[in-house]
Amino acid sequence: MEAITNHNKKPGGLKRNSFLYKMLQQKYLYLMSIPFVIWVFVFSYLPIWGWTMAFQKFRPARSFWDQDWVGFKHFVDLFSDDRFFLVMRNTLAMSFMGLVANFTIPILFAVLLNELRHQVFKRFVQTVSYLPHFVSWVVVAGIVTKMLSIDGGVVNQMLMGLNLIDKPIQFMGEPHYFWSIVTASDIWKEMGWTTIIYLAAITGIDPEQYEAARVDGAGRWRQIWHITLPGIRTTISILLIMSIGHLIQIGFEKQFLLGNPLVIDYSEVLDLYALNNGITQNRYSFGTAISIFNSVVSIILLFVANGIFKRVTKESIM
Amino acid sequence: MKRKILKGTSLLLANVMLVSALAACGSSGDKEETKQPESTDAGKTETTTETTQPAMDTTPITYTMLAADPSPDWNQMQDDVGKQITAKTGITLKMDFATDANKVSLVAASGEYPDIISAKGSSNLFVDAGAVLELSDLIDKYGPNLKKVYGDYWNRLKWSTDDEGIYVLPTYDGVNNTYFDAGGAFTLQHQAVEEAGYPQIKTVKDYEKVIADYVAKHPTTADGQKTLGLSLLADDWRIMISVTNPAFQATGASDDGEIYIDPKTYQATFHYRRPEEKEYFRWLNHMNDIGLLDPESFVQKEDQYRSKIAQGRVVGVIDQKWGFQQAIDTLKKDGKLSATYGFYSVQLDDKTVDHTFEPTGFMGGYGIMISKDAKNPERIIQLLDYLASEEGQVLVNWGIEGKHYNVENGKRVIPQDVQDKKLNDASNFKKTTGIGLWNNYGPHYGDGVQDSTGNYFTTNFPEQIQNSYSDEDKKVLAAYGKTTWKDFFPSEKEFAAKPWGAAWNLPVPSDSDANIIYNKLTPIVRKRIPEIILSKPSEFDAKWDAFMAELDKNDVKKYEEEYTKYIQARVDLWSGK
């Protein structure tokens, strides 16, 4: 950056610190960023125009001016639906459980992997652990359902074999187990993949710090506590802030594939609710209203999380 | 240009000949009606009317089409039937299949429409948006065969009492369809029925007894797996087919989707609110209580369900045959014929009559629309007209003469080697021949209707159906003195046709109260019904009352009122009032 600014020194009438002056100096940088700005604008900002749909009684094939405007009717409908709050509870609960699990376990796993001295074994474990990431949810759901089945499912047979239970438990039919089953299968599938990021961050820590610590007499635990974990703190907080922003947008594949009528009160999530009540029922406007709500909540969550982190840890993404 | 015109005139001649040939045989068994002048009157006036009819243009043209139902064996019209259709009409279809329900909605919202649209239940989206053409004039000009096929049911093509235009040409339901076989919903394994000594199976108690006796005698199958008495499937919408709709059938009511319609007053009732059906669910509750209901019924996914049936472990299945056909095919392949199923007419008690075969008349409904942006829409009508012609219908059902069927002594016969391929290599057969790919794309007659040569239009007719039965099927049927499963059911002749057809294909506007309330009721039903069935019998009544109260709280009565209005309007429209 310095090189460019120095090279482009121009003795014009513009003040050195004015915006325009800087812009002129950095014109190539600006030019280079233009395609990306256009890209962001086209794909992220233009579609926001579609939000107007939420305030209309949208009907296809009519021009914008021919639509009927209904104000906040769709939002009122949304907030007066009991089901919506139920769905909200499920979304936040599963999201939160996923957040906690997906932070503690992969970090722990990354730190443990890092401590392994046997390279071949370490690579092997790492590969095995991230392979499930490439298995689609359809297959994972099939495996989970089969394993938890009362009709010859492995888990029930094991529990019976250990005499822990007298008769098989209908895991998939018990509403209260649902959140845990989703979280557990999520960890199995994504743990290895998330670990990669932390492992990469750990690799970036200067080995001299470890050497210095060892000279000072720090053992394995001390090194983990005082060097490894602080070393990846930035990565952890950035990822955490971003996942908090996505708390409400957890998708619906898992819940859709693992759910069944008996647990529907615990399995229906916001995205599924939006799909069922929006596009599938051709209620485009209602669907848009849900999506606006979704985005607004996400933005608020993101800012709040960012603000808190800024205060507490002096680290933030904005 | 000149060549085109020349070609056109020669085709005009050909067209005249074709139409007159059809007009000549048009009167075979058709009811004469003033609304369809082409049958006999046209014979006399054909020279004048036909010369004014524009010739069929067969210059190659490609149309885009969106179909709501995926067709995995679609072969870009490179199959025998497809090539023949292109040769006759010049039209090639570029298909786009909606792989999930949302695609049709998204196309409707996009404002860019394919030339031909088959949207099933979402047709109203396109019509409301003014995206499709009103077809009456085009049919008048270019669709003599369309008029002939729809004939008596012309009123059923009209959109609504407010707008009597024709926007959709129904292509799903066959005109004057007769059912020759039964395929649901109460089924029993042949081995269980046989062991019980072919008892009378009329009520749920008879049905239960066959299952109970068999399970008591054979707690495990030959390969050591636990025998399951009765298995149901509640995976997503399949709950309606396997769990809730049979309540209609077992209580002597006609299945109209999620509502019951009083045949006299046309009053609609959300069908769970019928007191009779409570007793059906009580029976399912009892089946669960005595351990005959597969405890995984409401948890299992479709693949688990199918694999259980395919292992021959499930004595009774309540489902439509198409829902577990794959499992039956596996059983057949494994030689476990005695574990395949028979289809019985079962009622809650002996007071009611099974209405499964209550005739609907031609149901209209789902079909093809033409986009307002389509170029030369008359070409599309001509294509549909060709598909509706006798030649076209024989082509799509039977294939090409000399290749897929032969005519022996005036009868169409499918050679054994072709029949074998059709049964054993079904997907490949469809791909190469194209037979069976066009059933939902052209207006057509249903099973049991004969053409001018006295042959059936479709390949489903009594002799053929009996041929498709296995030896074990035939053995059980013979023991009961029947020839098809349908013989167990009261014949359609015992009922008057429903003047509203079938309510499940009634287009209810998406933003109507009825639709919005329905979407609130569905999750309640899908949750409560399984809960109630799995509860202790002592809690059944309390839980049922709570369920009813919950429906009430969610405006079920308003839903019924609205629906009654829709039904009334349809009856008026269809009866031409």
JSON list of C-alpha atoms in Angstrom, two decimals, chain B residues 93-278:
[
{"chain": "B", "resi": 93, "resn": "LEU", "atom": "CA", "xyz": [-40.90, -31.10, -26.93]},
{"chain": "B", "resi": 94, "resn": "LYS", "atom": "CA", "xyz": [-38.10, -29.81, -24.80]},
{"chain": "B", "resi": 95, "resn": "MET", "atom": "CA", "xyz": [-39.12, -31.02, -21.38]},
{"chain": "B", "resi": 96, "resn": "ASP", "atom": "CA", "xyz": [-38.38, -29.58, -18.02]},
{"chain": "B", "resi": 97, "resn": "PHE", "atom": "CA", "xyz": [-39.57, -31.62, -15.08]},
{"chain": "B", "resi": 98, "resn": "ALA", "atom": "CA", "xyz": [-40.40, -30.20, -11.70]},
{"chain": "B", "resi": 99, "resn": "THR", "atom": "CA", "xyz": [-38.28, -32.31, -9.41]},
{"chain": "B", "resi": 100, "resn": "ASP", "atom": "CA", "xyz": [-39.98, -30.88, -6.36]},
{"chain": "B", "resi": 101, "resn": "ALA", "atom": "CA", "xyz": [-43.25, -29.16, -5.69]},
{"chain": "B", "resi": 102, "resn": "ASN", "atom": "CA", "xyz": [-41.71, -25.73, -5.34]},
{"chain": "B", "resi": 103, "resn": "LYS", "atom": "CA", "xyz": [-40.42, -25.53, -8.88]},
{"chain": "B", "resi": 104, "resn": "VAL", "atom": "CA", "xyz": [-43.84, -24.96, -10.40]},
{"chain": "B", "resi": 105, "resn": "SER", "atom": "CA", "xyz": [-44.47, -22.14, -7.92]},
{"chain": "B", "resi": 106, "resn": "LEU", "atom": "CA", "xyz": [-41.17, -20.54, -8.77]},
{"chain": "B", "resi": 107, "resn": "VAL", "atom": "CA", "xyz": [-41.82, -20.71, -12.52]},
{"chain": "B", "resi": 108, "resn": "ALA", "atom": "CA", "xyz": [-45.21, -19.10, -11.93]},
{"chain": "B", "resi": 109, "resn": "ALA", "atom": "CA", "xyz": [-43.61, -16.28, -9.97]},
{"chain": "B", "resi": 110, "resn": "SER", "atom": "CA", "xyz": [-40.80, -15.75, -12.48]},
{"chain": "B", "resi": 111, "resn": "GLY", "atom": "CA", "xyz": [-43.05, -14.41, -15.22]},
{"chain": "B", "resi": 112, "resn": "GLU", "atom": "CA", "xyz": [-41.20, -16.40, -17.89]},
{"chain": "B", "resi": 113, "resn": "TYR", "atom": "CA", "xyz": [-43.35, -19.30, -18.93]},
{"chain": "B", "resi": 114, "resn": "PRO", "atom": "CA", "xyz": [-42.60, -22.40, -20.97]},
{"chain": "B", "resi": 115, "resn": "ASP", "atom": "CA", "xyz": [-44.87, -22.87, -24.01]},
{"chain": "B", "resi": 116, "resn": "ILE", "atom": "CA", "xyz": [-46.71, -25.81, -22.53]},
{"chain": "B", "resi": 117, "resn": "ILE", "atom": "CA", "xyz": [-47.38, -26.09, -18.81]},
{"chain": "B", "resi": 118, "resn": "SER", "atom": "CA", "xyz": [-48.65, -29.10, -16.92]},
{"chain": "B", "resi": 119, "resn": "ALA", "atom": "CA", "xyz": [-48.91, -27.80, -13.36]},
{"chain": "B", "resi": 120, "resn": "LYS", "atom": "CA", "xyz": [-51.28, -30.28, -11.67]},
{"chain": "B", "resi": 121, "resn": "GLY", "atom": "CA", "xyz": [-52.68, -28.68, -8.51]},
{"chain": "B", "resi": 122, "resn": "SER", "atom": "CA", "xyz": [-50.97, -25.36, -9.18]},
{"chain": "B", "resi": 123, "resn": "SER", "atom": "CA", "xyz": [-52.84, -24.60, -12.41]},
{"chain": "B", "resi": 124, "resn": "ASN", "atom": "CA", "xyz": [-54.77, -21.79, -10.75]},
{"chain": "B", "resi": 125, "resn": "LEU", "atom": "CA", "xyz": [-51.55, -19.85, -10.24]},
{"chain": "B", "resi": 126, "resn": "PHE", "atom": "CA", "xyz": [-51.10, -19.55, -14.00]},
{"chain": "B", "resi": 127, "resn": "VAL", "atom": "CA", "xyz": [-54.73, -18.91, -14.75]},
{"chain": "B", "resi": 128, "resn": "ASP", "atom": "CA", "xyz": [-55.03, -16.22, -12.05]},
{"chain": "B", "resi": 129, "resn": "ALA", "atom": "CA", "xyz": [-51.92, -14.55, -13.42]},
{"chain": "B", "resi": 130, "resn": "GLY", "atom": "CA", "xyz": [-53.35, -14.49, -16.93]},
{"chain": "B", "resi": 131, "resn": "ALA", "atom": "CA", "xyz": [-50.33, -16.44, -18.07]},
{"chain": "B", "resi": 132, "resn": "VAL", "atom": "CA", "xyz": [-52.18, -18.98, -20.17]},
{"chain": "B", "resi": 133, "resn": "LEU", "atom": "CA", "xyz": [-54.46, -18.88, -23.18]},
{"chain": "B", "resi": 134, "resn": "GLU", "atom": "CA", "xyz": [-58.19, -19.34, -23.22]},
{"chain": "B", "resi": 135, "resn": "LEU", "atom": "CA", "xyz": [-58.55, -22.32, -25.51]},
{"chain": "B", "resi": 136, "resn": "SER", "atom": "CA", "xyz": [-62.23, -22.52, -26.61]},
{"chain": "B", "resi": 137, "resn": "ASP", "atom": "CA", "xyz": [-61.70, -20.90, -30.01]},
{"chain": "B", "resi": 138, "resn": "LEU", "atom": "CA", "xyz": [-58.56, -22.83, -30.75]},
{"chain": "B", "resi": 139, "resn": "ILE", "atom": "CA", "xyz": [-60.27, -26.09, -29.88]},
{"chain": "B", "resi": 140, "resn": "ASP", "atom": "CA", "xyz": [-63.19, -25.15, -32.09]},
{"chain": "B", "resi": 141, "resn": "LYS", "atom": "CA", "xyz": [-60.88, -24.59, -35.01]},
{"chain": "B", "resi": 142, "resn": "TYR", "atom": "CA", "xyz": [-58.20, -27.17, -34.56]},
{"chain": "B", "resi": 143, "resn": "GLY", "atom": "CA", "xyz": [-59.44, -29.78, -32.14]},
{"chain": "B", "resi": 144, "resn": "PRO", "atom": "CA", "xyz": [-62.13, -32.07, -33.60]},
{"chain": "B", "resi": 145, "resn": "ASN", "atom": "CA", "xyz": [-60.71, -35.06, -31.73]},
{"chain": "B", "resi": 146, "resn": "LEU", "atom": "CA", "xyz": [-60.50, -33.13, -28.48]},
{"chain": "B", "resi": 147, "resn": "LYS", "atom": "CA", "xyz": [-64.17, -32.35, -28.73]},
{"chain": "B", "resi": 148, "resn": "LYS", "atom": "CA", "xyz": [-64.91, -35.96, -29.43]},
{"chain": "B", "resi": 149, "resn": "VAL", "atom": "CA", "xyz": [-62.96, -37.28, -26.44]},
{"chain": "B", "resi": 150, "resn": "TYR", "atom": "CA", "xyz": [-64.31, -34.78, -23.92]},
{"chain": "B", "resi": 151, "resn": "GLY", "atom": "CA", "xyz": [-67.78, -34.96, -25.50]},
{"chain": "B", "resi": 152, "resn": "ASP", "atom": "CA", "xyz": [-70.27, -35.37, -22.66]},
{"chain": "B", "resi": 153, "resn": "TYR", "atom": "CA", "xyz": [-67.99, -33.73, -20.15]},
{"chain": "B", "resi": 154, "resn": "TRP", "atom": "CA", "xyz": [-67.54, -30.38, -21.86]},
{"chain": "B", "resi": 155, "resn": "ASN", "atom": "CA", "xyz": [-68.84, -28.52, -18.81]},
{"chain": "B", "resi": 156, "resn": "ARG", "atom": "CA", "xyz": [-66.12, -30.07, -16.69]},
{"chain": "B", "resi": 157, "resn": "LEU", "atom": "CA", "xyz": [-63.48, -28.25, -18.71]},
{"chain": "B", "resi": 158, "resn": "LYS", "atom": "CA", "xyz": [-64.80, -24.85, -17.77]},
{"chain": "B", "resi": 159, "resn": "TRP", "atom": "CA", "xyz": [-62.79, -22.93, -15.25]},
{"chain": "B", "resi": 160, "resn": "SER", "atom": "CA", "xyz": [-65.36, -21.55, -12.83]},
{"chain": "B", "resi": 161, "resn": "THR", "atom": "CA", "xyz": [-68.85, -20.16, -12.56]},
{"chain": "B", "resi": 162, "resn": "ASP", "atom": "CA", "xyz": [-67.41, -16.66, -12.91]},
{"chain": "B", "resi": 163, "resn": "ASP", "atom": "CA", "xyz": [-65.18, -17.49, -15.83]},
{"chain": "B", "resi": 164, "resn": "GLU", "atom": "CA", "xyz": [-66.43, -20.23, -18.09]},
{"chain": "B", "resi": 165, "resn": "GLY", "atom": "CA", "xyz": [-63.33, -20.19, -20.27]},
{"chain": "B", "resi": 166, "resn": "ILE", "atom": "CA", "xyz": [-61.25, -23.28, -20.88]},
{"chain": "B", "resi": 167, "resn": "TYR", "atom": "CA", "xyz": [-57.68, -22.92, -19.71]},
{"chain": "B", "resi": 168, "resn": "VAL", "atom": "CA", "xyz": [-56.72, -26.46, -18.83]},
{"chain": "B", "resi": 169, "resn": "LEU", "atom": "CA", "xyz": [-57.15, -29.50, -21.03]},
{"chain": "B", "resi": 170, "resn": "PRO", "atom": "CA", "xyz": [-57.42, -32.36, -18.55]},
{"chain": "B", "resi": 171, "resn": "THR", "atom": "CA", "xyz": [-54.92, -35.03, -19.47]},
{"chain": "B", "resi": 172, "resn": "TYR", "atom": "CA", "xyz": [-54.47, -36.99, -16.26]},
{"chain": "B", "resi": 173, "resn": "ASP", "atom": "CA", "xyz": [-57.81, -38.67, -15.91]},
{"chain": "B", "resi": 174, "resn": "GLY", "atom": "CA", "xyz": [-59.02, -40.94, -18.69]},
{"chain": "B", "resi": 175, "resn": "VAL", "atom": "CA", "xyz": [-62.50, -40.33, -20.01]},
{"chain": "B", "resi": 176, "resn": "ASN", "atom": "CA", "xyz": [-65.01, -43.06, -19.08]},
{"chain": "B", "resi": 177, "resn": "ASN", "atom": "CA", "xyz": [-62.42, -45.00, -17.13]},
{"chain": "B", "resi": 178, "resn": "THR", "atom": "CA", "xyz": [-63.48, -48.34, -15.68]},
{"chain": "B", "resi": 179, "resn": "TYR", "atom": "CA", "xyz": [-61.43, -49.90, -12.93]},
{"chain": "B", "resi": 180, "resn": "PHE", "atom": "CA", "xyz": [-60.74, -53.56, -13.44]},
{"chain": "B", "resi": 181, "resn": "ASP", "atom": "CA", "xyz": [-58.65, -54.27, -10.40]},
{"chain": "B", "resi": 182, "resn": "ALA", "atom": "CA", "xyz": [-58.48, -53.21, -6.77]},
{"chain": "B", "resi": 183, "resn": "GLY", "atom": "CA", "xyz": [-55.25, -52.06, -5.21]},
{"chain": "B", "resi": 184, "resn": "GLY", "atom": "CA", "xyz": [-55.91, -51.17, -1.60]},
{"chain": "B", "resi": 185, "resn": "ALA", "atom": "CA", "xyz": [-56.16, -50.40, 1.14]},
{"chain": "B", "resi": 186, "resn": "PHE", "atom": "CA", "xyz": [-56.62, -53.46, 3.40]},
{"chain": "B", "resi": 187, "resn": "THR", "atom": "CA", "xyz": [-54.20, -56.15, 2.38]},
{"chain": "B", "resi": 188, "resn": "LEU", "atom": "CA", "xyz": [-53.24, -59.53, 3.78]},
{"chain": "B", "resi": 189, "resn": "GLN", "atom": "CA", "xyz": [-50.45, -61.94, 2.98]},
{"chain": "B", "resi": 190, "resn": "HIS", "atom": "CA", "xyz": [-51.65, -64.96, 1.05]},
{"chain": "B", "resi": 191, "resn": "GLN", "atom": "CA", "xyz": [-50.02, -67.34, 3.54]},
{"chain": "B", "resi": 192, "resn": "ALA", "atom": "CA", "xyz": [-52.05, -65.91, 6.43]},
{"chain": "B", "resi": 193, "resn": "VAL", "atom": "CA", "xyz": [-55.33, -66.17, 4.58]},
{"chain": "B", "resi": 194, "resn": "GLU", "atom": "CA", "xyz": [-54.51, -69.67, 3.45]},
{"chain": "B", "resi": 195, "resn": "GLU", "atom": "CA", "xyz": [-53.67, -70.87, 6.98]},
{"chain": "B", "resi": 196, "resn": "ALA", "atom": "CA", "xyz": [-56.87, -69.39, 8.28]},
{"chain": "B", "resi": 197, "resn": "GLY", "atom": "CA", "xyz": [-58.72, -71.52, 5.74]},
{"chain": "B", "resi": 198, "resn": "TYR", "atom": "CA", "xyz": [-59.94, -68.66, 3.55]},
{"chain": "B", "resi": 199, "resn": "PRO", "atom": "CA", "xyz": [-62.38, -67.16, 6.05]},
{"chain": "B", "resi": 200, "resn": "GLN", "atom": "CA", "xyz": [-64.81, -64.43, 5.18]},
{"chain": "B", "resi": 201, "resn": "ILE", "atom": "CA", "xyz": [-63.01, -61.08, 5.46]},
{"chain": "B", "resi": 202, "resn": "LYS", "atom": "CA", "xyz": [-65.59, -58.36, 5.74]},
{"chain": "B", "resi": 203, "resn": "THR", "atom": "CA", "xyz": [-64.99, -56.42, 8.93]},
{"chain": "B", "resi": 204, "resn": "VAL", "atom": "CA", "xyz": [-61.94, -55.17, 10.78]},
{"chain": "B", "resi": 205, "resn": "LYS", "atom": "CA", "xyz": [-62.55, -57.94, 13.31]},
{"chain": "B", "resi": 206, "resn": "ASP", "atom": "CA", "xyz": [-62.21, -60.59, 10.58]},
{"chain": "B", "resi": 207, "resn": "TYR", "atom": "CA", "xyz": [-59.12, -58.81, 9.34]},
{"chain": "B", "resi": 208, "resn": "GLU", "atom": "CA", "xyz": [-57.67, -58.64, 12.85]},
{"chain": "B", "resi": 209, "resn": "LYS", "atom": "CA", "xyz": [-58.37, -62.30, 13.52]},
{"chain": "B", "resi": 210, "resn": "VAL", "atom": "CA", "xyz": [-56.46, -63.49, 10.45]},
{"chain": "B", "resi": 211, "resn": "ILE", "atom": "CA", "xyz": [-53.48, -61.40, 11.53]},
{"chain": "B", "resi": 212, "resn": "ALA", "atom": "CA", "xyz": [-53.67, -62.39, 15.20]},
{"chain": "B", "resi": 213, "resn": "ASP", "atom": "CA", "xyz": [-53.91, -66.11, 14.46]},
{"chain": "B", "resi": 214, "resn": "TYR", "atom": "CA", "xyz": [-51.04, -66.01, 12.03]},
{"chain": "B", "resi": 215, "resn": "VAL", "atom": "CA", "xyz": [-48.76, -64.04, 14.34]},
{"chain": "B", "resi": 216, "resn": "ALA", "atom": "CA", "xyz": [-49.58, -66.35, 17.26]},
{"chain": "B", "resi": 217, "resn": "LYS", "atom": "CA", "xyz": [-48.63, -69.39, 15.21]},
{"chain": "B", "resi": 218, "resn": "HIS", "atom": "CA", "xyz": [-45.56, -67.86, 13.56]},
{"chain": "B", "resi": 219, "resn": "PRO", "atom": "CA", "xyz": [-43.93, -65.39, 15.94]},
{"chain": "B", "resi": 220, "resn": "THR", "atom": "CA", "xyz": [-40.86, -65.40, 13.71]},
{"chain": "B", "resi": 221, "resn": "THR", "atom": "CA", "xyz": [-40.35, -65.86, 10.00]},
{"chain": "B", "resi": 222, "resn": "ALA", "atom": "CA", "xyz": [-38.47, -68.81, 8.50]},
{"chain": "B", "resi": 223, "resn": "ASP", "atom": "CA", "xyz": [-35.21, -66.85, 8.70]},
{"chain": "B", "resi": 224, "resn": "GLY", "atom": "CA", "xyz": [-35.70, -65.96, 12.35]},
{"chain": "B", "resi": 225, "resn": "GLN", "atom": "CA", "xyz": [-36.99, -62.40, 12.16]},
{"chain": "B", "resi": 226, "resn": "LYS", "atom": "CA", "xyz": [-39.90, -61.17, 14.22]},
{"chain": "B", "resi": 227, "resn": "THR", "atom": "CA", "xyz": [-43.22, -61.32, 12.41]},
{"chain": "B", "resi": 228, "resn": "LEU", "atom": "CA", "xyz": [-45.07, -58.00, 12.39]},
{"chain": "B", "resi": 229, "resn": "GLY", "atom": "CA", "xyz": [-48.85, -57.99, 12.47]},
{"chain": "B", "resi": 230, "resn": "LEU", "atom": "CA", "xyz": [-49.80, -54.75, 10.82]},
{"chain": "B", "resi": 231, "resn": "SER", "atom": "CA", "xyz": [-47.48, -52.05, 9.54]},
{"chain": "B", "resi": 232, "resn": "LEU", "atom": "CA", "xyz": [-48.45, -48.53, 8.54]},
{"chain": "B", "resi": 233, "resn": "LEU", "atom": "CA", "xyz": [-46.45, -45.70, 7.02]},
{"chain": "B", "resi": 234, "resn": "ALA", "atom": "CA", "xyz": [-46.73, -42.11, 8.30]},
{"chain": "B", "resi": 235, "resn": "ASP", "atom": "CA", "xyz": [-43.76, -40.56, 6.51]},
{"chain": "B", "resi": 236, "resn": "ASP", "atom": "CA", "xyz": [-44.84, -37.04, 5.49]},
{"chain": "B", "resi": 237, "resn": "TRP", "atom": "CA", "xyz": [-47.90, -37.07, 3.18]},
{"chain": "B", "resi": 238, "resn": "ARG", "atom": "CA", "xyz": [-47.96, -40.88, 3.13]},
{"chain": "B", "resi": 239, "resn": "ILE", "atom": "CA", "xyz": [-49.79, -40.71, 6.46]},
{"chain": "B", "resi": 240, "resn": "MET", "atom": "CA", "xyz": [-52.89, -39.75, 4.50]},
{"chain": "B", "resi": 241, "resn": "ILE", "atom": "CA", "xyz": [-52.68, -42.80, 2.24]},
{"chain": "B", "resi": 242, "resn": "SER", "atom": "CA", "xyz": [-51.83, -45.39, 4.85]},
{"chain": "B", "resi": 243, "resn": "VAL", "atom": "CA", "xyz": [-53.32, -44.09, 8.10]},
{"chain": "B", "resi": 244, "resn": "THR", "atom": "CA", "xyz": [-56.10, -41.57, 7.62]},
{"chain": "B", "resi": 245, "resn": "ASN", "atom": "CA", "xyz": [-57.75, -42.17, 4.23]},
{"chain": "B", "resi": 246, "resn": "PRO", "atom": "CA", "xyz": [-58.57, -45.81, 4.98]},
{"chain": "B", "resi": 247, "resn": "ALA", "atom": "CA", "xyz": [-60.91, -44.40, 7.64]},
{"chain": "B", "resi": 248, "resn": "PHE", "atom": "CA", "xyz": [-63.12, -43.23, 4.78]},
{"chain": "B", "resi": 249, "resn": "GLN", "atom": "CA", "xyz": [-63.10, -46.61, 3.14]},
{"chain": "B", "resi": 250, "resn": "ALA", "atom": "CA", "xyz": [-63.73, -48.58, 6.33]},
{"chain": "B", "resi": 251, "resn": "THR", "atom": "CA", "xyz": [-66.72, -46.47, 7.29]},
{"chain": "B", "resi": 252, "resn": "GLY", "atom": "CA", "xyz": [-68.51, -46.68, 3.97]},
{"chain": "B", "resi": 253, "resn": "ALA", "atom": "CA", "xyz": [-67.72, -43.16, 2.86]},
{"chain": "B", "resi": 254, "resn": "SER", "atom": "CA", "xyz": [-66.38, -41.87, -0.38]},
{"chain": "B", "resi": 255, "resn": "ASP", "atom": "CA", "xyz": [-62.80, -40.63, -0.27]},
{"chain": "B", "resi": 256, "resn": "ASP", "atom": "CA", "xyz": [-62.65, -36.99, -1.28]},
{"chain": "B", "resi": 257, "resn": "GLY", "atom": "CA", "xyz": [-59.21, -36.15, 0.05]},
{"chain": "B", "resi": 258, "resn": "GLU", "atom": "CA", "xyz": [-59.35, -34.58, 3.48]},
{"chain": "B", "resi": 259, "resn": "ILE", "atom": "CA", "xyz": [-63.05, -33.87, 3.45]},
{"chain": "B", "resi": 260, "resn": "TYR", "atom": "CA", "xyz": [-66.21, -35.90, 3.40]},
{"chain": "B", "resi": 261, "resn": "ILE", "atom": "CA", "xyz": [-69.01, -34.56, 1.24]},
{"chain": "B", "resi": 262, "resn": "ASP", "atom": "CA", "xyz": [-72.59, -35.34, 2.02]},
{"chain": "B", "resi": 263, "resn": "PRO", "atom": "CA", "xyz": [-73.99, -36.63, -1.29]},
{"chain": "B", "resi": 264, "resn": "LYS", "atom": "CA", "xyz": [-77.37, -34.97, -0.68]},
{"chain": "B", "resi": 265, "resn": "THR", "atom": "CA", "xyz": [-76.60, -31.58, 0.80]},
{"chain": "B", "resi": 266, "resn": "TYR", "atom": "CA", "xyz": [-73.01, -31.22, -0.52]},
{"chain": "B", "resi": 267, "resn": "GLN", "atom": "CA", "xyz": [-72.08, -30.24, 3.01]},
{"chain": "B", "resi": 268, "resn": "ALA", "atom": "CA", "xyz": [-68.32, -30.67, 3.49]},
{"chain": "B", "resi": 269, "resn": "THR", "atom": "CA", "xyz": [-66.94, -32.15, 6.73]},
{"chain": "B", "resi": 270, "resn": "PHE", "atom": "CA", "xyz": [-63.29, -32.36, 7.70]},
{"chain": "B", "resi": 271, "resn": "HIS", "atom": "CA", "xyz": [-63.41, -36.12, 7.70]},
{"chain": "B", "resi": 272, "resn": "TYR", "atom": "CA", "xyz": [-61.88, -36.74, 11.13]},
{"chain": "B", "resi": 273, "resn": "ARG", "atom": "CA", "xyz": [-64.94, -35.09, 12.60]},
{"chain": "B", "resi": 274, "resn": "ARG", "atom": "CA", "xyz": [-67.20, -37.89, 11.46]},
{"chain": "B", "resi": 275, "resn": "PRO", "atom": "CA", "xyz": [-68.15, -39.93, 14.55]},
{"chain": "B", "resi": 276, "resn": "GLU", "atom": "CA", "xyz": [-67.79, -43.18, 12.57]},
{"chain": "B", "resi": 277, "resn": "GLU", "atom": "CA", "xyz": [-64.13, -42.50, 11.94]},
{"chain": "B", "resi": 278, "resn": "LYS", "atom": "CA", "xyz": [-63.40, -42.13, 15.62]}
]
